Amino acid sequence: MTTIRKVAELAGVSVATVSRTLKSPDVVTPATRAKVLEAVEAAGYEPNMIAVQFRSRRTRNLVVLVPTIANTFFARVISGIQEAAHQRDYRVLLCNTLGREDSEEAYARMVTRRQADGVIQLRAYNPFSGSHLPTGAPLPMVNACEVLDNAPCPTVKLDNRSAARSLIEHLIALGHRRIGMIKGPRRSPLTRDRVAGYRDALDAAGIVIDETLMLPGDFTPKSGFEAAALLVHGPNRPTAIFCESDEMAIGALQRIKQAGLSVPDDISVVGFDDIAFASYSDPPLTTISQPAEAFGREAVAMLIDVLEDRMPETSHLVLPYELVIRESTTTIDVARH
Amino acid sequence: MTTIRKVAELAGVSVATVSRTLKSPDVVTPATRAKVLEAVEAAGYEPNMIAVQFRSRRTRNLVVLVPTIANTFFARVISGIQEAAHQRDYRVLLCNTLGREDSEEAYARMVTRRQADGVIQLRAYNPFSGSHLPTGAPLPMVNACEVLDNAPCPTVKLDNRSAARSLIEHLIALGHRRIGMIKGPRRSPLTRDRVAGYRDALDAAGIVIDETLMLPGDFTPKSGFEAAALLVHGPNRPTAIFCESDEMAIGALQRIKQAGLSVPDDISVVGFDDIAFASYSDPPLTTISQPAEAFGREAVAMLIDVLEDRMPETSHLVLPYELVIRESTTTIDVARH
DNA sequence: TTGAAAGCGCTAACAT
DNA sequence: ATGTTAGCGCTTTCAA
């Protein structure tokens, strides 16, 4: 293995000079620099990054805590994280937590064990709750997408409440008054905020909420499919359904059609996220487009700011959404209902 | 920061004893073990993993080279990798390469720079081509999914040729003879093998191949959509289309229906991969189910075997596929064609 | 501008 | 069974 020592010998300089040439080329004379670089080349020298990290007490590794990668939306967020991290010469340690808090805590320990500098958490949970972290220093974490209410760190999220509200307002404008909702996991802030937006819109329109039209789901197509069955065959069939994710909406679409009903003629359906498949479903989905990659990029930018002792400009970012109207929603057909 | 030295003082033993207690508890007496563990607890000691890695010359980090995470299939493979790595106390460094060879080489350099122990490559390219690696030692790499023809390392793949063949045989059994194909990227071994399987089946049935029915795609729904347009409006419309990925099949489905044609009554469609959305498309897709997570798990197992100087039992694994018949294929309707 | 030298926190001979 | 000690490869004072 070629070490810095061998390069130093080859170039006829000290190891300190080699180190300096590599880190801050401008503090050595052009002549030495040339000599050293030539020796590096000749020796086929590759620095031992672990030694560098050990000595400099920084790894440039970022831990990413994601409930599940096999979800189109998270996959896009991770793409954004990876891209931004790479650009700044940071690495991404990917951790699939399945939403389990003990495993999130275990992964966060990579920071206290100095194997990574910080964590990007995509769930509303603080994995450092019980850990011995140098007090005084800011928490080496950024919370994105699903965000804690009183996050002890910078956050990036969507205004889920008003996004949901605008989706429902769109349905109300089309004449719908009996609007069902397929929700996300019960305890998620995402669900809470989107339900609030749903209520906001209905309240503003003077529509009284029918709690039997609000069913739980878990963001998977399967759960959308199952919840839709209940809605479709229930005593009080809605004329429109708000699904808290496109994946659930795609499941719902299938179930509704299986019941011999048409989307949007019998039932309008709206989703959330605007995943790639949302425009290829039948019919294409009206949904909320989220800047998934941007969540990742912003989270990285803020985390690195924290790690490098810069104050992030804003510590609680709210990214913009967009209502995308496609063919899964239409005006209510009085003849049919 | 609490170091092993402080724990040693607290426990009244040497640092070596602390180290031993943590690594191989059975070589110290129960009494010392108890003392040490108590001191560890009292001091809130967290070992500095970078120091451990530095000293032991092993990181237990695995680099994963993936063309794009935002692809449902790769996302599942990565899930499998992460799960298996975690189980064996290895970490996953995720690298999105966009299929660029220079960036794959840059990431592979993490191994020569001792930041990771090995790489799992999901594309048919050897990123170590030009690097100074200790000769004699086996290449610290496993190639999975899309595999090099003469891979210099263990591999895990599907028998793409016979999988494609069985898909086409299914169509032929339904009476189809004019079968189009929407291919993957031109230079990919995946494409080559699947095209070979397609030819095998047609040749065996005595059907002469119409090259104008074979169109290029890039695995995205959009490319499936566009290629389908050409097939549908071409002079010699096929009665069935084989898409080399479910994502392209979903794009094709939409385009075919837009042309006022029915799937499967006018055109049968088959995909490849069996992604989650394949059973929620309209109609649900007939496809080849691949054990995506298993690719990841097997790749990890073989890589760790190589890294820990064990010979992997088999170095070229071929995982089984399954033909999944859903509603996107049916017997050819003579009245319509 | 360059070199000498200390030492980051830990493991693993080797000695006891 | 435990302790002593020599580094792993690098960065960074400090001195020249």
XYZ file of C-alpha atoms (C1' of nucleotides) in Angstrom:
706
model
C 0.000 0.000 0.000
C 1.303 3.386 -0.976
C 1.266 5.867 1.867
C 1.987 9.529 2.086
C 5.411 8.630 3.458
C 6.431 6.870 0.256
C 5.288 9.805 -1.825
C 7.323 12.103 0.391
C 10.445 10.024 -0.146
C 9.866 9.880 -3.876
C 9.438 13.627 -4.093
C 12.281 14.295 -1.689
C 10.115 16.341 0.674
C 8.527 15.805 4.073
C 5.165 14.155 4.595
C 3.853 17.475 5.827
C 4.605 19.024 2.471
C 2.801 16.266 0.632
C -0.194 16.702 2.877
C -0.171 20.441 2.295
C 0.183 20.069 -1.445
C -2.903 17.908 -1.515
C -5.035 19.977 0.857
C -3.994 23.553 0.132
C -1.846 23.604 -2.990
C -1.421 27.371 -2.826
C 0.741 27.368 0.290
C 3.585 25.456 -1.375
C 5.815 26.783 -4.142
C 4.897 25.798 -7.674
C 8.147 23.899 -7.936
C 7.468 21.694 -4.887
C 3.888 21.279 -5.941
C 4.981 19.925 -9.307
C 7.486 17.565 -7.715
C 4.912 16.256 -5.272
C 2.155 15.837 -7.823
C 4.541 13.943 -10.028
C 5.450 11.633 -7.180
C 1.771 11.111 -6.355
C 1.222 10.121 -9.937
C 4.262 7.890 -10.137
C 3.416 6.087 -6.928
C -0.228 5.687 -7.848
C -0.967 7.180 -4.468
C -4.530 7.050 -3.122
C -4.978 8.696 0.258
C -6.378 6.496 3.009
C -9.633 8.302 3.668
C -10.201 6.566 6.962
C -6.896 7.925 8.250
C -7.922 11.358 7.024
C -11.280 11.071 8.750
C -9.695 9.742 11.902
C -7.188 12.526 12.114
C -9.472 15.364 11.066
C -12.360 14.098 13.178
C -14.834 14.511 10.333
C -16.185 11.836 8.042
C -18.275 13.762 5.512
C -20.792 10.922 5.815
C -24.490 11.634 6.139
C -26.946 9.133 7.556
C -30.312 9.084 5.836
C -33.184 7.562 7.793
C -35.964 6.496 5.460
C -39.026 4.440 6.425
C -38.974 2.573 3.128
C -37.007 3.066 -0.059
C -39.419 1.019 -2.090
C -41.773 3.949 -2.259
C -41.651 6.102 -5.345
C -41.830 9.329 -3.424
C -38.997 8.541 -1.005
C -36.910 7.221 -3.866
C -37.080 10.668 -5.427
C -36.212 12.399 -2.162
C -33.190 10.142 -1.797
C -32.113 10.934 -5.343
C -32.095 14.590 -4.401
C -30.138 13.897 -1.233
C -27.572 11.827 -3.049
C -27.091 14.394 -5.766
C -26.631 17.307 -3.381
C -24.363 15.352 -1.049
C -22.166 14.198 -3.893
C -21.835 17.742 -5.158
C -20.429 18.867 -1.829
C -18.217 15.829 -1.459
C -20.322 14.147 1.190
C -21.355 10.508 1.160
C -24.781 9.040 1.883
C -25.253 6.142 4.268
C -28.684 4.793 3.483
C -30.736 3.322 6.307
C -34.068 1.668 5.779
C -35.732 1.939 9.154
C -39.179 0.500 8.419
C -40.334 3.263 10.697
C -39.056 1.456 13.780
C -37.804 3.785 16.441
C -35.275 1.390 17.918
C -33.666 0.934 14.562
C -33.669 4.678 13.970
C -31.899 5.149 17.276
C -29.379 2.482 16.388
C -28.596 4.211 13.113
C -28.401 7.633 14.750
C -25.740 6.168 17.003
C -23.498 6.169 13.951
C -23.154 9.863 14.657
C -22.261 9.530 18.327
C -19.862 6.809 17.285
C -18.261 9.213 14.848
C -19.014 7.180 11.792
C -21.098 9.935 10.272
C -21.395 13.658 10.876
C -25.155 14.101 10.795
C -28.518 12.629 9.948
C -31.384 13.447 7.644
C -34.564 12.094 9.147
C -37.585 11.623 6.868
C -39.966 10.759 9.703
C -41.366 12.716 12.609
C -39.160 11.243 15.312
C -36.022 12.382 17.068
C -33.643 9.408 17.089
C -31.243 11.222 19.412
C -33.764 11.377 22.265
C -31.733 9.293 24.670
C -28.197 9.831 23.453
C -25.153 11.482 24.938
C -24.504 14.309 22.558
C -22.213 17.239 23.302
C -24.636 19.733 24.829
C -24.417 23.256 23.566
C -23.715 22.197 19.991
C -26.716 22.191 17.665
C -28.286 18.803 16.945
C -26.579 17.357 13.832
C -29.885 16.624 12.171
C -32.391 17.914 9.649
C -35.964 16.682 9.575
C -37.627 16.547 6.170
C -40.959 15.624 4.590
C -42.771 14.340 7.660
C -41.763 16.850 10.285
C -41.915 16.997 14.085
C -44.097 19.711 15.547
C -41.411 21.192 17.709
C -38.421 19.935 15.828
C -35.138 20.522 17.669
C -33.439 21.073 14.307
C -33.986 22.626 10.872
C -36.902 21.258 8.861
C -38.145 21.131 5.255
C -41.722 20.343 4.487
C -44.813 21.075 2.459
C -47.791 23.008 3.732
C -49.791 19.827 3.771
C -52.822 21.465 5.239
C -53.334 24.006 2.520
C -52.333 21.525 -0.184
C -55.102 19.195 0.968
C -57.437 22.124 1.225
C -56.820 23.178 -2.363
C -57.468 19.652 -3.569
C -60.826 19.578 -1.773
C -61.689 23.065 -2.936
C -61.127 21.875 -6.465
C -63.613 19.037 -5.868
C -66.125 21.381 -4.250
C -65.833 23.745 -7.206
C -66.794 20.809 -9.404
C -69.969 20.405 -7.388
C -68.945 17.577 -5.054
C -70.311 17.630 -1.520
C -69.991 14.019 -0.438
C -66.219 13.596 -0.440
C -64.539 10.568 1.055
C -60.979 10.446 2.311
C -58.484 7.598 2.432
C -56.031 8.644 5.082
C -52.422 7.819 5.892
C -51.213 6.253 9.146
C -53.178 7.465 12.126
C -50.387 9.040 14.143
C -48.564 10.780 11.327
C -48.450 14.604 11.297
C -48.912 14.288 7.544
C -52.290 12.688 8.075
C -53.254 15.140 10.773
C -52.433 18.149 8.596
C -54.113 16.804 5.498
C -57.213 15.913 7.436
C -57.194 19.464 8.792
C -57.029 20.825 5.246
C -59.884 18.555 4.248
C -61.970 19.873 7.138
C -61.004 23.463 6.376
C -62.346 23.207 2.855
C -65.542 21.423 3.811
C -66.214 23.786 6.708
C -65.674 26.819 4.506
C -68.209 25.420 2.065
C -70.671 24.744 4.835
C -70.574 21.010 4.256
C -71.001 18.879 7.325
C -68.387 16.213 7.638
C -69.404 12.582 7.502
C -66.837 10.732 9.597
C -67.881 7.400 8.097
C -66.406 8.594 4.822
C -62.895 8.874 6.332
C -61.002 5.591 6.194
C -57.487 4.697 7.271
C -54.783 3.525 4.856
C -51.017 3.137 4.921
C -49.923 4.771 1.652
C -49.750 1.484 -0.296
C -51.898 0.713 -3.375
C -53.309 -2.267 -1.525
C -54.641 -0.174 1.329
C -56.197 2.228 -1.184
C -57.839 -0.691 -2.913
C -59.315 -2.024 0.313
C -60.524 1.307 1.642
C -62.153 2.081 -1.704
C -64.162 -1.136 -1.460
C -65.699 0.069 1.770
C -66.477 3.478 0.355
C -67.960 2.154 -2.866
C -70.189 -0.405 -1.232
C -71.017 1.654 1.827
C -74.462 3.059 2.544
C -73.502 6.565 1.580
C -71.284 6.396 -1.477
C -69.188 9.521 -1.995
C -69.032 11.234 -5.372
C -65.356 11.972 -4.902
C -62.469 10.448 -2.946
C -59.361 12.175 -1.666
C -56.484 9.717 -1.300
C -53.557 10.822 0.762
C -51.059 9.348 -1.697
C -51.043 8.558 -5.394
C -50.184 4.967 -4.612
C -53.408 4.602 -2.648
C -55.284 6.453 -5.367
C -54.064 3.962 -7.952
C -55.317 1.118 -5.784
C -58.629 2.909 -5.316
C -58.983 3.492 -9.048
C -58.815 -0.201 -9.699
C -61.333 -1.069 -7.024
C -63.818 1.523 -8.196
C -63.640 0.264 -11.766
C -64.010 -3.300 -10.548
C -67.312 -2.255 -8.992
C -68.466 -1.291 -12.451
C -68.224 2.410 -11.743
C -66.448 4.983 -13.857
C -63.763 7.427 -12.803
C -64.439 10.310 -13.028
C -68.040 10.004 -14.197
C -69.319 8.176 -11.139
C -66.553 9.025 -8.718
C -63.810 11.614 -8.970
C -60.480 10.638 -7.408
C -57.606 12.822 -6.300
C -54.182 11.712 -5.114
C -51.169 13.336 -3.522
C -47.452 13.397 -4.527
C -47.574 13.319 -8.323
C -45.418 10.242 -8.712
C -44.362 9.261 -12.224
C -47.211 6.775 -12.543
C -49.828 9.386 -11.694
C -49.868 10.584 -15.286
C -50.001 7.042 -16.642
C -52.882 5.744 -14.582
C -56.304 5.331 -16.177
C -57.535 7.991 -15.938
C -54.479 10.143 -15.181
C -54.670 11.476 -11.639
C -55.493 14.915 -10.392
C -53.011 15.364 -7.583
C -50.650 17.588 -5.640
C -47.187 17.754 -7.089
C -44.463 17.818 -4.449
C -40.877 18.849 -5.179
C -39.474 15.554 -3.903
C -35.884 15.975 -5.066
C -35.850 19.518 -3.710
C -36.721 18.207 -0.244
C -33.580 16.126 -0.435
C -31.393 18.884 -1.784
C -32.555 21.449 0.757
C -32.170 19.027 3.628
C -28.584 18.361 2.625
C -27.808 22.054 2.262
C -29.165 22.848 5.703
C -27.524 19.884 7.376
C -24.122 20.741 5.958
C -24.599 24.324 7.095
C -25.192 23.063 10.613
C -22.248 20.672 10.459
C -19.885 23.321 9.207
C -20.972 25.768 11.878
C -22.850 28.060 9.582
C -26.294 29.207 10.560
C -28.695 28.004 7.876
C -30.424 31.050 6.408
C -33.873 29.759 7.236
C -34.195 26.844 9.504
C -37.794 25.939 8.739
C -38.348 25.723 5.017
C -41.773 25.235 3.465
C -41.564 24.173 -0.159
C -44.273 24.991 -2.706
C -46.754 22.481 -4.046
C -48.790 22.597 -7.201
C -52.302 21.406 -7.913
C -52.129 19.282 -11.057
C -55.492 18.750 -12.659
C -55.821 15.694 -14.862
C -58.711 13.505 -15.933
C -59.616 11.754 -12.693
C -61.843 14.624 -11.596
C -64.872 16.142 -13.241
C -68.054 18.039 -12.468
C -70.652 16.099 -10.659
C -73.184 14.529 -12.967
C -76.583 15.185 -11.423
C -78.264 12.543 -13.565
C -76.077 9.884 -12.041
C -76.267 10.798 -8.388
C -15.323 12.927 24.422
C -15.181 9.658 26.290
C -12.440 7.385 25.053
C -11.476 3.860 25.839
C -8.749 5.265 28.064
C -11.235 6.942 30.377
C -13.255 3.759 30.641
C -10.095 1.864 31.523
C -9.295 4.290 34.323
C -12.837 4.146 35.629
C -12.796 0.368 35.660
C -9.261 0.197 37.003
C -8.023 -1.942 34.126
C -5.895 -1.411 31.026
C -7.244 -0.177 27.718
C -6.466 -3.565 26.226
C -8.834 -5.185 28.674
C -11.586 -2.781 27.792
C -11.037 -3.457 24.116
C -11.114 -7.187 24.729
C -14.242 -6.992 26.848
C -16.009 -5.262 24.015
C -14.712 -7.441 21.178
C -14.457 -10.886 22.718
C -16.149 -10.858 26.113
C -15.362 -14.526 26.709
C -11.619 -14.060 27.068
C -11.948 -11.900 30.197
C -13.124 -13.099 33.600
C -16.750 -12.444 34.451
C -15.616 -10.164 37.229
C -13.541 -7.894 34.987
C -16.228 -8.001 32.358
C -18.767 -6.723 34.850
C -16.442 -3.966 36.049
C -15.711 -2.853 32.507
C -19.295 -2.946 31.330
C -20.292 -0.904 34.327
C -17.627 1.672 33.535
C -18.746 1.766 29.915
C -22.257 2.454 31.093
C -21.225 5.037 33.671
C -19.031 6.901 31.217
C -21.634 6.771 28.452
C -18.873 5.401 26.287
C -19.427 5.141 22.546
C -16.483 3.684 20.639
C -15.035 5.847 17.902
C -15.780 3.679 14.904
C -13.430 5.574 12.663
C -10.563 4.756 14.987
C -11.671 1.133 14.959
C -11.826 1.102 11.179
C -8.518 2.857 10.891
C -6.755 0.470 13.174
C -8.381 -2.718 11.937
C -8.088 -1.694 8.292
C -11.679 -2.635 7.587
C -14.674 -0.347 7.337
C -17.594 -2.726 6.922
C -18.914 -0.239 4.365
C -20.298 -1.404 1.038
C -20.582 0.850 -1.979
C -23.696 0.305 -4.070
C -23.555 1.577 -7.644
C -27.054 2.064 -9.010
C -27.951 3.762 -12.310
C -31.046 5.362 -10.790
C -32.826 4.878 -7.488
C -36.020 6.411 -8.776
C -36.860 3.174 -10.513
C -39.170 0.832 -8.703
C -37.148 -2.229 -9.531
C -33.812 -0.884 -8.320
C -35.492 0.477 -5.225
C -36.462 -3.068 -4.322
C -32.972 -4.401 -5.026
C -31.530 -1.726 -2.765
C -33.990 -2.649 -0.026
C -32.675 -6.174 -0.180
C -29.083 -4.981 -0.084
C -29.715 -2.738 2.871
C -31.496 -5.409 4.815
C -28.815 -8.048 4.286
C -25.974 -5.625 4.964
C -27.541 -4.415 8.160
C -28.021 -7.956 9.359
C -24.305 -8.631 9.038
C -23.337 -5.313 10.549
C -22.267 -3.723 7.294
C -23.282 -0.257 6.111
C -24.493 0.792 2.671
C -23.030 3.766 0.855
C -25.532 4.584 -1.847
C -24.238 5.972 -5.123
C -26.516 7.114 -7.902
C -24.352 6.901 -10.992
C -26.839 7.788 -13.738
C -25.029 5.077 -15.640
C -21.989 7.307 -16.170
C -18.761 5.382 -16.186
C -16.614 8.210 -14.910
C -18.815 8.594 -11.917
C -18.823 4.845 -11.329
C -15.036 4.891 -11.372
C -14.989 7.803 -8.964
C -17.218 5.919 -6.548
C -15.223 2.709 -6.909
C -12.224 4.714 -5.798
C -13.799 4.750 -2.360
C -12.508 1.214 -2.120
C -8.942 1.950 -3.190
C -9.072 4.871 -0.787
C -10.094 2.509 1.965
C -13.380 4.176 2.675
C -15.320 1.051 1.837
C -14.439 -2.605 1.565
C -16.229 -3.547 -1.628
C -18.780 -2.623 -4.252
C -22.037 -4.001 -5.548
C -22.426 -2.967 -9.151
C -25.905 -3.077 -10.692
C -24.702 -2.342 -14.223
C -22.572 -4.215 -16.702
C -19.380 -2.244 -16.218
C -16.207 -2.825 -14.266
C -15.472 0.442 -12.460
C -12.056 -0.837 -11.353
C -10.771 -1.124 -14.939
C -7.981 1.394 -14.534
C -7.275 1.249 -10.841
C -4.332 0.154 -8.779
C -5.690 -2.742 -6.842
C -3.565 -5.281 -5.002
C -3.047 -7.950 -7.642
C -3.587 -11.490 -6.545
C -6.465 -10.628 -4.252
C -9.932 -11.204 -5.713
C -11.753 -8.128 -6.991
C -13.831 -6.725 -4.097
C -16.965 -6.586 -6.213
C -20.161 -8.395 -7.044
C -22.086 -7.666 -10.215
C -25.860 -8.031 -10.000
C -28.952 -7.690 -12.205
C -27.303 -6.417 -15.379
C -24.207 -8.552 -15.591
C -20.949 -8.419 -17.571
C -20.359 -11.286 -19.976
C -16.987 -12.192 -18.564
C -17.388 -10.706 -15.146
C -14.142 -10.708 -13.151
C -16.184 -11.281 -10.006
C -19.210 -13.149 -8.652
C -22.534 -12.362 -10.308
C -26.272 -12.699 -9.645
C -28.744 -12.449 -12.449
C -31.857 -13.762 -14.072
C -31.905 -15.986 -17.130
C -33.267 -13.105 -19.152
C -33.201 -15.030 -22.381
C -35.468 -17.817 -21.267
C -37.673 -15.454 -19.276
C -38.308 -13.455 -22.433
C -38.803 -16.638 -24.360
C -41.477 -17.873 -21.966
C -43.315 -14.581 -22.241
C -43.363 -14.811 -26.022
C -44.313 -18.473 -25.942
C -47.281 -17.509 -23.829
C -48.333 -15.015 -26.506
C -47.796 -17.527 -29.273
C -49.901 -20.071 -27.401
C -52.670 -17.474 -27.382
C -52.483 -17.351 -31.164
C -50.345 -14.253 -31.654
C -47.918 -14.182 -34.564
C -47.337 -10.482 -35.105
C -45.610 -9.559 -31.855
C -43.924 -6.199 -31.382
C -41.149 -5.499 -28.909
C -40.241 -2.335 -27.038
C -36.624 -2.820 -26.118
C -34.314 -1.427 -23.452
C -31.125 0.528 -24.119
C -29.292 -0.718 -27.178
C -25.996 -1.711 -25.599
C -27.352 -3.409 -22.511
C -26.804 -7.159 -22.089
C -30.330 -7.204 -20.681
C -31.691 -6.051 -24.012
C -29.476 -8.398 -25.952
C -30.563 -11.426 -23.931
C -34.234 -10.582 -23.971
C -34.146 -9.965 -27.696
C -32.478 -13.354 -28.070
C -35.289 -14.964 -26.069
C -37.831 -13.201 -28.241
C -36.134 -14.550 -31.363
C -35.846 -18.032 -29.871
C -39.583 -18.235 -29.332
C -40.514 -16.838 -32.723
C -37.993 -19.028 -34.536
C -39.230 -22.128 -32.748
C -42.750 -21.307 -33.857
C -41.605 -20.745 -37.416
C -42.586 -17.097 -37.348
C -40.395 -14.794 -39.405
C -39.244 -11.780 -37.475
C -40.350 -8.345 -38.584
C -37.573 -5.984 -37.542
C -39.825 -2.971 -37.961
C -41.793 -4.210 -34.986
C -38.773 -3.870 -32.677
C -38.445 -0.391 -31.243
C -35.946 1.055 -28.771
C -36.927 2.399 -25.344
C -35.133 3.306 -22.135
C -37.231 1.573 -19.457
C -39.291 4.696 -18.623
C -43.097 4.903 -19.045
C -42.578 7.807 -21.413
C -40.451 5.776 -23.794
C -43.032 2.988 -23.720
C -45.722 5.500 -24.532
C -43.807 6.868 -27.502
C -42.772 3.540 -28.934
C -46.341 2.262 -28.644
C -47.530 5.182 -30.768
C -45.289 4.062 -33.595
C -46.419 0.463 -33.293
C -50.113 1.307 -33.116
C -50.108 3.652 -36.056
C -47.545 1.767 -38.099
C -48.391 -0.042 -41.324
C -48.279 -3.447 -39.742
C -49.899 -3.228 -36.341
C -48.926 -6.063 -34.006
C -51.549 -8.011 -32.073
C -49.275 -8.195 -29.054
C -46.423 -6.136 -27.646
C -43.594 -7.306 -25.415
C -42.244 -4.453 -23.304
C -38.905 -4.987 -21.680
C -40.056 -3.371 -18.415
C -43.364 -2.892 -16.659
C -42.760 0.834 -16.581
C -42.660 0.914 -20.381
C -45.656 -1.403 -20.539
C -47.656 1.019 -18.406
C -46.755 3.836 -20.790
C -47.677 1.652 -23.762
C -51.013 0.717 -22.184
C -52.007 4.336 -22.018
C -50.991 5.066 -25.595
C -52.838 2.065 -26.968
C -56.026 3.035 -25.163
C -55.646 6.626 -26.366
C -55.727 5.252 -29.906
C -59.144 3.866 -29.137
C -57.901 0.299 -28.979
C -58.529 -2.167 -26.219
C -56.017 -4.127 -24.187
C -56.103 -7.082 -24.433
C -58.892 -7.379 -27.012
C -57.096 -5.492 -29.765
C -53.565 -5.760 -28.488
C -52.121 -7.950 -25.756
C -49.318 -6.412 -23.723
C -46.682 -8.073 -21.577
C -44.168 -6.422 -19.302
C -41.145 -7.483 -17.298
C -40.229 -7.093 -13.585
C -43.593 -7.337 -11.835
C -43.323 -4.034 -10.021
C -46.003 -3.209 -7.456
C -47.973 -1.178 -9.974
C -48.130 -4.044 -12.469
C -51.097 -5.525 -10.645
C -52.826 -2.150 -10.373
C -52.604 -1.096 -14.008
C -55.680 -1.312 -16.220
C -55.683 -4.099 -17.194
C -53.272 -5.724 -14.745
C -50.105 -6.770 -16.529
C -48.948 -10.182 -17.568
C -45.262 -10.047 -16.757
C -42.136 -11.782 -15.482
C -41.736 -11.583 -11.744
C -38.144 -11.053 -10.659
C -36.946 -11.652 -7.085
C -35.622 -8.105 -6.768
C -34.860 -8.117 -3.046
C -33.183 -11.492 -3.390
C -30.759 -10.059 -5.947
C -29.719 -7.590 -3.301
C -29.476 -10.121 -0.511
C -27.483 -12.609 -2.560
C -25.131 -9.928 -3.820
C -24.388 -8.881 -0.261
C -23.826 -12.446 0.877
C -21.364 -13.149 -1.927
C -19.545 -9.853 -1.539
C -19.046 -10.365 2.171
C -17.778 -13.877 1.474
C -15.192 -12.435 -0.869
C -14.244 -9.683 1.573
C -13.848 -12.080 4.450
C -11.720 -14.431 2.403
C -14.301 -17.145 2.074
C -14.942 -18.640 -1.300
C -18.576 -17.994 -2.165
C -20.266 -21.353 -2.725
C -21.359 -20.463 -6.213
C -19.922 -17.444 -7.846
C -22.424 -17.109 -10.659
C -25.951 -17.264 -9.341
C -28.982 -17.382 -11.599
C -32.174 -16.597 -9.722
C -35.558 -17.980 -10.767
C -38.245 -15.953 -12.481
C -41.930 -16.577 -12.695
C -44.398 -15.952 -15.482
C -47.324 -14.069 -13.980
C -50.405 -14.142 -16.163
C -52.884 -11.343 -15.594
C -55.493 -9.659 -17.762
C -53.339 -7.815 -20.286
C -53.066 -10.860 -22.524
C -55.725 -12.907 -24.231
C -56.308 -15.166 -27.186
C -56.226 -13.463 -30.515
C -59.674 -12.501 -31.699
C -59.870 -13.481 -35.342
C -62.869 -11.299 -35.972
C -60.896 -8.209 -35.052
C -57.663 -8.852 -36.910
C 7.929 27.845 2.580
C 9.290 23.667 4.670
C 10.421 20.029 8.210
C 10.154 17.574 12.748
C 7.330 15.554 15.695
C 3.247 14.787 18.419
C -0.746 12.364 18.564
C -5.903 11.266 16.972
C -8.410 6.304 19.573
C -7.946 2.018 18.990
C -6.079 -3.082 18.280
C -2.915 -6.687 18.558
C 1.542 -8.545 19.398
C 4.124 -9.677 23.048
C 5.288 -10.097 27.732
C 3.915 -11.133 32.267
C -6.190 -13.384 32.206
C -4.258 -8.964 31.944
C -0.935 -5.213 30.975
C 2.590 -2.767 28.058
C 3.533 -0.917 23.986
C 4.025 -0.080 19.181
C 2.002 1.597 15.706
C -2.198 2.269 11.788
C -1.689 7.062 8.012
C -2.545 11.217 8.358
C -2.864 16.539 9.904
C -1.185 20.139 12.390
C 1.208 22.665 15.578
C 5.688 24.587 16.262
C 10.190 25.787 15.013
C 13.534 26.720 11.608
